[in-house]
Short mmCIF file of C-alpha atoms in Angstrom, two decimals:
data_model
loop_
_atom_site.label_atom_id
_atom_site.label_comp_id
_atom_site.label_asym_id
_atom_site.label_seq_id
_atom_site.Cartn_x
_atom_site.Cartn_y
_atom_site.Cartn_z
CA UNK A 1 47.78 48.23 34.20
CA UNK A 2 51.14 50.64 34.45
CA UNK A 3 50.50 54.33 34.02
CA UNK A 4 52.40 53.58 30.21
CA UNK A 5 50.09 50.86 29.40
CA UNK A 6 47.42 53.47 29.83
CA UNK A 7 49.03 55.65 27.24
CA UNK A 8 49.72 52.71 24.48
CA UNK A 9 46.17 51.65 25.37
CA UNK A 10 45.43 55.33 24.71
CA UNK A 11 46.77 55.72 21.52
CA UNK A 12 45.62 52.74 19.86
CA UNK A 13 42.29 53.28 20.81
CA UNK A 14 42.89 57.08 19.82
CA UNK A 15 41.56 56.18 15.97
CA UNK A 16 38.46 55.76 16.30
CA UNK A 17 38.02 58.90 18.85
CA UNK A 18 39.80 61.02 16.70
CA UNK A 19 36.03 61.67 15.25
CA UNK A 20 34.96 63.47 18.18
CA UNK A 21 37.99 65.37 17.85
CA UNK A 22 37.91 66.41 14.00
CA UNK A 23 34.22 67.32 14.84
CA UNK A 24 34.83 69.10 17.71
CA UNK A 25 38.21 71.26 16.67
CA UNK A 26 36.61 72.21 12.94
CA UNK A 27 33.40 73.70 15.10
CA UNK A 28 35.84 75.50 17.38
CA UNK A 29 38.00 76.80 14.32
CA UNK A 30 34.72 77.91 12.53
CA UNK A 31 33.70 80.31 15.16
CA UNK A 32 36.91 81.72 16.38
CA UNK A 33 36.92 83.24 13.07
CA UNK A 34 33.31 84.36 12.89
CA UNK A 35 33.08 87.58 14.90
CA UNK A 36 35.23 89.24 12.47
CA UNK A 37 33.82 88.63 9.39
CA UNK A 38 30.15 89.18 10.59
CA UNK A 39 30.71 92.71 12.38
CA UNK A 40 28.71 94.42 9.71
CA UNK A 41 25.50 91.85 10.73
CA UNK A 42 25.96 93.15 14.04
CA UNK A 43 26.18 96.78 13.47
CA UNK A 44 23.24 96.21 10.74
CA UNK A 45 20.73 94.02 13.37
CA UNK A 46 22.08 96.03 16.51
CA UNK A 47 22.63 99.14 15.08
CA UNK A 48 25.96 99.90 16.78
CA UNK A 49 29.01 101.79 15.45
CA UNK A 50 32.17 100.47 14.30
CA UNK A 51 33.87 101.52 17.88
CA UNK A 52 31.91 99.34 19.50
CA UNK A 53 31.05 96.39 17.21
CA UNK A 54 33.90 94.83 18.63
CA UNK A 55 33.14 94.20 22.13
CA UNK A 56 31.23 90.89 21.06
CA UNK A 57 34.27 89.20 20.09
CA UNK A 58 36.18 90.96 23.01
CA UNK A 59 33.59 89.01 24.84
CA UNK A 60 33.77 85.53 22.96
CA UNK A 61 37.58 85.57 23.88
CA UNK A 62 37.42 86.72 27.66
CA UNK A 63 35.11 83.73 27.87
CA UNK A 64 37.24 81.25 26.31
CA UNK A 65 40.39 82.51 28.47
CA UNK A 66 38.74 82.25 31.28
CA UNK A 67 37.09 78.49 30.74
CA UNK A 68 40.79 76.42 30.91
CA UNK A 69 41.06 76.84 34.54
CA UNK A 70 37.95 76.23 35.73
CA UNK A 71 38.03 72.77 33.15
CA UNK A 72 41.35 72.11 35.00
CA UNK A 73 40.01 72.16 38.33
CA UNK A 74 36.68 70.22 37.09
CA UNK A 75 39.06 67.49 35.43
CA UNK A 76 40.56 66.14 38.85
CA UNK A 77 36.44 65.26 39.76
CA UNK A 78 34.71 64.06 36.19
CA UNK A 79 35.78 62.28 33.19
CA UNK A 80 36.83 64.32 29.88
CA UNK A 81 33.73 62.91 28.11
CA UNK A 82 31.39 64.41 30.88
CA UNK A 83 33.69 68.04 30.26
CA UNK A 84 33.51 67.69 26.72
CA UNK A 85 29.38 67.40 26.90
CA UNK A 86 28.60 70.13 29.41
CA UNK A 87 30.99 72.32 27.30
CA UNK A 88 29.47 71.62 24.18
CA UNK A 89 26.12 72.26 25.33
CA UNK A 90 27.06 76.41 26.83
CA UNK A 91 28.64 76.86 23.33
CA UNK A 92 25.13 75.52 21.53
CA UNK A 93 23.32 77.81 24.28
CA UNK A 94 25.47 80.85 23.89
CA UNK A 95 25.41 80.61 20.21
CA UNK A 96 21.25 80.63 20.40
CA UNK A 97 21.72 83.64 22.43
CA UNK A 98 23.58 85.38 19.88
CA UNK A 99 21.25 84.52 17.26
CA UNK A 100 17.98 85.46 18.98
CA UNK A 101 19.25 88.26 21.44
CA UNK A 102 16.83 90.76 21.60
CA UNK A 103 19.14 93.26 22.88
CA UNK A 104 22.84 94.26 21.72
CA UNK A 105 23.76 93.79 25.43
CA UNK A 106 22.08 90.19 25.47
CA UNK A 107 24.24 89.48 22.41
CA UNK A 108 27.67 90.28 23.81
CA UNK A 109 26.67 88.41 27.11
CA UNK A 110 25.64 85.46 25.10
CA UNK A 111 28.87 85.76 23.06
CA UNK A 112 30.75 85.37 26.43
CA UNK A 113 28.81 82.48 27.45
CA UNK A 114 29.96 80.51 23.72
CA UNK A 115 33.64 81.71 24.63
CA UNK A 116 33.26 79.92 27.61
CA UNK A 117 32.08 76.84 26.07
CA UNK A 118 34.52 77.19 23.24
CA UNK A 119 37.19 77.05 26.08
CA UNK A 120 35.46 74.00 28.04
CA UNK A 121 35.71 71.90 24.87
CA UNK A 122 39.09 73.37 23.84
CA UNK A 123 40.75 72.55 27.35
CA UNK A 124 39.53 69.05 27.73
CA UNK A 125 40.13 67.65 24.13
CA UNK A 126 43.93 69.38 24.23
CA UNK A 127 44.71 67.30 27.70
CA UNK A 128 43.31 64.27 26.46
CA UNK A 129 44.30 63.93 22.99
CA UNK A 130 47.89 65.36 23.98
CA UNK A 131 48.20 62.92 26.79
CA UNK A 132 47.81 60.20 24.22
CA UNK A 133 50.71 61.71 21.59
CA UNK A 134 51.84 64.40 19.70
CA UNK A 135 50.37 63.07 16.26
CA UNK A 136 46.82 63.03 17.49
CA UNK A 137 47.10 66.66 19.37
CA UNK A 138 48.26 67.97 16.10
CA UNK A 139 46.13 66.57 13.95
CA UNK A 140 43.11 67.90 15.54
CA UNK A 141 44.68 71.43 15.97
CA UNK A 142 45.12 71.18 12.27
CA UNK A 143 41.63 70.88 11.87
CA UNK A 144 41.12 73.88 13.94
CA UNK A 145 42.89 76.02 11.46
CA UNK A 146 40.72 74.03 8.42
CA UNK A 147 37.66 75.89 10.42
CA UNK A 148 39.13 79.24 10.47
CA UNK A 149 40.14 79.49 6.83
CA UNK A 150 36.21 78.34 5.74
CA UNK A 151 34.10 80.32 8.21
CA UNK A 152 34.90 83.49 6.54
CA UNK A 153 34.04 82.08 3.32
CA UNK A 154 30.49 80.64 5.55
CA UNK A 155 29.76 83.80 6.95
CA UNK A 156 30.45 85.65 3.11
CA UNK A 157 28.12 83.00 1.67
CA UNK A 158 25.09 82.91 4.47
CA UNK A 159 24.77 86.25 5.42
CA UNK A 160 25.63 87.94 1.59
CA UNK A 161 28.95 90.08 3.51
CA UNK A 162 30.45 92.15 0.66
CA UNK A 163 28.43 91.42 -1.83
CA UNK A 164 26.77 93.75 -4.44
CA UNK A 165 23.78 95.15 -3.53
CA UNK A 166 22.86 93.35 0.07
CA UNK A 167 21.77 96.45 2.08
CA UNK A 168 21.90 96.61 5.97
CA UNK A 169 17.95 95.88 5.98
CA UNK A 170 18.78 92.30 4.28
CA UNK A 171 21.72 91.58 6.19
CA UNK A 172 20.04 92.54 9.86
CA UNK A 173 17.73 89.52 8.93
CA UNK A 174 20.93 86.93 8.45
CA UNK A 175 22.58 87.20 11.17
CA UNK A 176 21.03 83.38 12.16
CA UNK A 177 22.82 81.19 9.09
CA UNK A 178 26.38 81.56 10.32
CA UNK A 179 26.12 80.91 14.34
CA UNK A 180 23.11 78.45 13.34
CA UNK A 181 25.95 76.17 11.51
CA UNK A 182 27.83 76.16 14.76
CA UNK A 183 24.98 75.06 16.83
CA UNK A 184 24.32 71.96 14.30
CA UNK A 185 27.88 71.44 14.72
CA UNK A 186 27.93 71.20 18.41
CA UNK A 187 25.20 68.28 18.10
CA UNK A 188 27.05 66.46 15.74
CA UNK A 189 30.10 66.79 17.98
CA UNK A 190 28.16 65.13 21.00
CA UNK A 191 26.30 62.57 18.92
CA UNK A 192 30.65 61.79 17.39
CA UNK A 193 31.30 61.67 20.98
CA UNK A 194 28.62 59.20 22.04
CA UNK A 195 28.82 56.91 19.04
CA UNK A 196 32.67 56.82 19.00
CA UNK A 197 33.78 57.86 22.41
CA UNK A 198 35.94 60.97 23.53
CA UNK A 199 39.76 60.35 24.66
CA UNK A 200 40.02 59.78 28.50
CA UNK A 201 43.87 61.58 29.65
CA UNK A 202 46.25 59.01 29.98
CA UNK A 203 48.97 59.26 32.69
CA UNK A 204 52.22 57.99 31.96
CA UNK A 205 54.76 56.72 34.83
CA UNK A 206 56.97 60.16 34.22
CA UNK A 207 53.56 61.67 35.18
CA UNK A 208 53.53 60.97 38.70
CA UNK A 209 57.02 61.18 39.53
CA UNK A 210 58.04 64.75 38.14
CA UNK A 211 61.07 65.97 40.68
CA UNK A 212 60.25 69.87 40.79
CA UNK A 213 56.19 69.81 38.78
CA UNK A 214 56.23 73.48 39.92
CA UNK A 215 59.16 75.27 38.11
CA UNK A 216 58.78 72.81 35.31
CA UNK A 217 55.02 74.04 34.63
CA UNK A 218 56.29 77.23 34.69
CA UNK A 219 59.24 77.09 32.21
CA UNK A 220 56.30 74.91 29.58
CA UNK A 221 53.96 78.09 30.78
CA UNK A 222 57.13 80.34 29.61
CA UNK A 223 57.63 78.40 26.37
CA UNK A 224 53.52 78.42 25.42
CA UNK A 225 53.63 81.36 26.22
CA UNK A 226 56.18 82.75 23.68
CA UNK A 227 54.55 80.07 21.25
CA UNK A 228 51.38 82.56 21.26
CA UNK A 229 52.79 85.90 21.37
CA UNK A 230 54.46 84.72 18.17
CA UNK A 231 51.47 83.55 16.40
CA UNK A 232 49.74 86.48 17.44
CA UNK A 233 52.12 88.88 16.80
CA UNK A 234 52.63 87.80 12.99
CA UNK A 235 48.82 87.69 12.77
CA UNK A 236 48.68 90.79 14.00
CA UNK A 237 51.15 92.73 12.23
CA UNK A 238 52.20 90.73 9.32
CA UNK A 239 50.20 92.90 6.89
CA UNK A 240 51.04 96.43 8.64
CA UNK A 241 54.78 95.39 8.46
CA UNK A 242 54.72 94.22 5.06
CA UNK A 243 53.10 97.33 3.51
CA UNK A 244 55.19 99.07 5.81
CA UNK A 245 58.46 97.72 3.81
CA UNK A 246 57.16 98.57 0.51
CA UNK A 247 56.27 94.51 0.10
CA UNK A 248 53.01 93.88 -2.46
CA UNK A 249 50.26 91.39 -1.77
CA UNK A 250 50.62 91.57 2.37
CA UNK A 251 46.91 90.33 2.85
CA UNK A 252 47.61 86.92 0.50
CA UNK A 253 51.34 86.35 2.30
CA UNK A 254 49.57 86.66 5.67
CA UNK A 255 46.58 83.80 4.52
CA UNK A 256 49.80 82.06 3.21
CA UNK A 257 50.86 82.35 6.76
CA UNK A 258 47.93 80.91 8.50
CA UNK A 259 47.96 78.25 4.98
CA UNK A 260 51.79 77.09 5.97
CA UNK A 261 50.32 76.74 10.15
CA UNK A 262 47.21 74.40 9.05
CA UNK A 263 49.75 72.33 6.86
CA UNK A 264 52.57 72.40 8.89
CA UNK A 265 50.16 70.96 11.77
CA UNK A 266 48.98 68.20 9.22
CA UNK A 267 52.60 67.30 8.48
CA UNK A 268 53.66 67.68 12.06
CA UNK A 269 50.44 64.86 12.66
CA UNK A 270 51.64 62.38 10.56
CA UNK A 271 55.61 62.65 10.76
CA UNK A 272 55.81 63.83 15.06
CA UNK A 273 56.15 60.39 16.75
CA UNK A 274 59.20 59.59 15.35
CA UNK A 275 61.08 62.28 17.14
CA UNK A 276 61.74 63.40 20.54
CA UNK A 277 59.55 66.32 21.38
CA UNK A 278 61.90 68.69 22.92
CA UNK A 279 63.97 68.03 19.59
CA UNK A 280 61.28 69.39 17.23
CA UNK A 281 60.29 72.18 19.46
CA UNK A 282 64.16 73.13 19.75
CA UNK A 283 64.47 72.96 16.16
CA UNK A 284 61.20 74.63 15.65
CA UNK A 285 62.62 77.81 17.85
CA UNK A 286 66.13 78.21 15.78
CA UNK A 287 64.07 78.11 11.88
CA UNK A 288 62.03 80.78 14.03
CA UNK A 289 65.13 82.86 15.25
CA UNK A 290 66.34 82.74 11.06
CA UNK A 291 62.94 83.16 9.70
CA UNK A 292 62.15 86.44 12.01
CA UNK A 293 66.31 87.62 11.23
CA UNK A 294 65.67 87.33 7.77
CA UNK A 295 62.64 89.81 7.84
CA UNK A 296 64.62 92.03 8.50
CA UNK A 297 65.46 92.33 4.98
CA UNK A 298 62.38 93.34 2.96
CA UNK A 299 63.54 91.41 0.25
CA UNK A 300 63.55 88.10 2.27
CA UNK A 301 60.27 88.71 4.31
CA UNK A 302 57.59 87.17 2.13
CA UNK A 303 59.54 83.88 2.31
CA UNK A 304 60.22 84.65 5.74
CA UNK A 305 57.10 84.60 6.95
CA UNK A 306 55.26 81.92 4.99
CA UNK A 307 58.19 79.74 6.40
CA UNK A 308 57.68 80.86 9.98
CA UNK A 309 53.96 79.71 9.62
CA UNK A 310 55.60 76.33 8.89
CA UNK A 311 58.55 76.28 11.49
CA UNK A 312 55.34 77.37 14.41
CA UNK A 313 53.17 74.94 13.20
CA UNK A 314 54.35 72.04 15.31
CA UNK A 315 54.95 73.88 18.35
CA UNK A 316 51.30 73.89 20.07
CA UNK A 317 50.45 70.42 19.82
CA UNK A 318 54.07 68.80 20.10
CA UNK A 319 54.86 70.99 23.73
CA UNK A 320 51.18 69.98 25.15
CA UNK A 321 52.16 65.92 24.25
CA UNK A 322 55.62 66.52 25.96
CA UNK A 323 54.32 67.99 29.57
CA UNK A 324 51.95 64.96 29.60
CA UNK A 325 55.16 62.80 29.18
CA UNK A 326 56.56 64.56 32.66
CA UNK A 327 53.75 66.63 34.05
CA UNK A 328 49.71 65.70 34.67
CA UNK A 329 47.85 65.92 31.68
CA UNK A 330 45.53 67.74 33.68
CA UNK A 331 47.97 70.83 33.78
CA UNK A 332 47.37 71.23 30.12
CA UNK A 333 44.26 73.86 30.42
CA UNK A 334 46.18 75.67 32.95
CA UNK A 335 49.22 75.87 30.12
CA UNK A 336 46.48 76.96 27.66
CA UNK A 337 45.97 80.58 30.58
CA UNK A 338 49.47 81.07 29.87
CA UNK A 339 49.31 81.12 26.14
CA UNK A 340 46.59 83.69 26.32
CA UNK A 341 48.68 85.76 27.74
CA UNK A 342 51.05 85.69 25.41
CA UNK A 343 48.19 86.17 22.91
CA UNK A 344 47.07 89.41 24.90
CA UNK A 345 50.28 90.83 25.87
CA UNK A 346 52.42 90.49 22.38
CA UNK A 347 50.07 92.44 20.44
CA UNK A 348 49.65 95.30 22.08
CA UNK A 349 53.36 95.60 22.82
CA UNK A 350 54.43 95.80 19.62
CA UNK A 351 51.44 98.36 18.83
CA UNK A 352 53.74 100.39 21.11
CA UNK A 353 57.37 99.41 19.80
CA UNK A 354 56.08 100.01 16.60
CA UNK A 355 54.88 103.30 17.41
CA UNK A 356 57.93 104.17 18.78
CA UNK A 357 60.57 102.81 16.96
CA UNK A 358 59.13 102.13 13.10
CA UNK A 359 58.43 98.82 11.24
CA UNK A 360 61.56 97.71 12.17
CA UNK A 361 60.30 96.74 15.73
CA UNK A 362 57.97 93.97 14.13
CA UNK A 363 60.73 91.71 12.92
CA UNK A 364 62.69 92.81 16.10
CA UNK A 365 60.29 91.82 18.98
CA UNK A 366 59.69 88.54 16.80
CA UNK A 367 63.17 87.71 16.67
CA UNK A 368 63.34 88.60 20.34
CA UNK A 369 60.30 86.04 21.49
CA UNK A 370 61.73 83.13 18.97
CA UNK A 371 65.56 83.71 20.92
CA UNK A 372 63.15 83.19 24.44
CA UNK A 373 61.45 80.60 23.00
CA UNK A 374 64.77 78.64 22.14
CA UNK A 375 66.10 79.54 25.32
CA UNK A 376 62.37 78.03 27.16
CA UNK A 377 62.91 74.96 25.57
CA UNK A 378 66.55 74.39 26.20
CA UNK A 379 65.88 75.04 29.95
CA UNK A 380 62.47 72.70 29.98
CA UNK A 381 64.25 70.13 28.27
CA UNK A 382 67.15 69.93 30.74
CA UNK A 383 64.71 70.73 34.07
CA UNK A 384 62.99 67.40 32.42
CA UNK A 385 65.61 65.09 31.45
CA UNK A 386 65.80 62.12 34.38
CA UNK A 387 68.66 62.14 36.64
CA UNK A 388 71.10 59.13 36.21
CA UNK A 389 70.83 56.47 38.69
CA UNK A 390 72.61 56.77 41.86
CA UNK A 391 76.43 54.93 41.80
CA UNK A 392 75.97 51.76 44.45
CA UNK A 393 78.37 51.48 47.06
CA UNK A 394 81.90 49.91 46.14
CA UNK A 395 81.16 50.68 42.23
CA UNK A 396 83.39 52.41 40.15
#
């Protein structure tokens, strides 16, 4: 069978193992947002300050950085369903660790072994379900976001978070409910996985015959890269800017924000195989150039920013399916290093312009990483495009 037959092969059997995937992507969205809501478990079981609370989800997300190479490197030697398994099974055994840690030390160390898991499953299920199409990548990552907007709504409603008269005695003994969820969830992911099957990576013909692999990984590393910085950066500093500006209700445009990503994706699922990816990341990039110009104006930036968490949403999933049209699908959790970077470097960069030069830096830097991402995609698109057939002798 041709390296394209693999794909179509892929993608029809793709229905069926999208289970694993909706399983899998909701558990992963769930605890991403976790940390965060349950810091005042932590500091209540633990009895740590506020300063250093934080080091368990500092933790969580070194571990789930660090996971996409070492999945990349395992990928070339077993199957995505084996990677999937093993991965699943360190984020069930970190999350046990969290729950029963005796120590706070044990806790953060355990949290670092679930970020590592998180990563595992993260890094396989991207390469596979991107190598098979863009609809399928972004459907899943959609699902992802569905998990972030209920866990801290889960964590609120299992450990009694905020609520009227729930001292720090009564919540030291919940911190269990929450991660507990996550473990069940990690079972049911393997058992969806067995029943149903996980997505092996297809490799199409472009694949294997990619002129110059290494400066085109780097210009898609460039381009995810940029991707992140922008999400983070207007998840970041959406609410400080806002207020900043004089502009009411910052917390509900920002959940608008993340509201407009998890649609967007769902949209971007159904509607992405009829186009050309490099067409809707292109397009993508210029709604992202107008959306961070007009928040510039304080009047515009509400609008502005609940349609930039529509014009990013199909960015992720649509530039992973187009490397795996011209690039090994196996690159994929090698792309997913460079968007933590961008993730790591944006914030704290405009923490600094911001400091230095007002709110006026937030819409600024934004506008600056959606001209680079434009410019990223342009330059990937052309790097990829096949060159025309060589003229045979005599013709015309």
């Amino acid at each position: 069978m041709s390296g394209s037959g693999k794909v179509q092969a892929g993608a029809r059997a793709s229905l069926p193992m999208m289970a694993v995937g909706t399983a899998a992507f909701f558990t992963l969205g769930l605890l991403q947002a976790m940390y965060g809501p349950a810091f005042p478990v932590f500091q209540a079981r633990f009895g740590v300050s506020t300063a250093v609370v934080g080091l368990i989800a500092s933790a969580h997300f070194l571990g789930s950085a660090i996971a996409p190479p070492l999945v990349g490197a395992a990928l070339r030697r077993v199957s995505v369903r084996a990677g999937v398994s093993f991965s699943l099974l360190v984020l069930a055994l970190g999350m046990l660790g969290v729950v029963f840690a005796p120590a706070w030390a044990v806790a953060v160390a355990a949290a670092f072994v679930g970020g590592l898991g998180l990563g595992g499953v993260s890094a396989c299920l991207n390469a596979a379900y991107a190598s098979v199409g863009a609809r399928p990548v972004n459907l899943v990552n959609a699902v992802f976001g569905v998990g972030s907007m209920v866990s801290p709504l889960l964590v609120a409603a299992l450990t009694g978070v905020g609520a009227a008269g729930v001292d720090a005695t009564q919540l030291a003994g919940r911190l269990g409910g929450p991660f507990l969820v996550v473990v069940g969830l990690c079972a049911a992911t393997f058992v969806a996985g067995r029943v149903w099957g996980v997505p092996d990576i297809g490799v199409p013909v472009a694949a294997s015959g990619a002129a110059r692999p290494g400066p085109q990984f780097a210009l898609f590393a460039a381009l995810i890269a940029c991707y992140v910085g922008l999400e983070a950066g207007y998840g970041a500093w959406t609410v400080r800017y806002l207020t900043e500006v004089g502009v009411g209700g910052a917390a509900l445009i920002l959940s608008g924000f993340w509201g407009a990503l998890t649609v967007g994706r769902v949209l971007t699922g159904v509607f992405a195989a009829r186009w050309e990816p490099s067409r809707v990341v292109l397009l993508c990039a210029a709604a992202l150039v107008v959306c961070a110009a007009a928040a510039l104006r304080p009047e515009l930036a509400a609008g502005a920013h609940l349609l930039a968490g529509l014009a990013l949403a199909p960015v992720f999933g649509t530039t992973l399916a187009w490397l795996t049209r011209v690039l090994s699908a196996r690159l994929v959790p090698f792309l997913l290093v460079a968007g933590s970077l961008g993730g790591v470097i944006a914030p704290a960069l405009l923490g600094g312009l911001f400091a230095r030069w007002g709110a006026v830096a937030v819409p600024s830097f934004l506008l600056l990483l959606a001209a680079l991402l434009a410019l990223f995609t342009f330059l990937t698109a052309r790097m990829a495009r096949p060159a025309p057939p060589p003229l045979r002798p005599g013709a015309a």
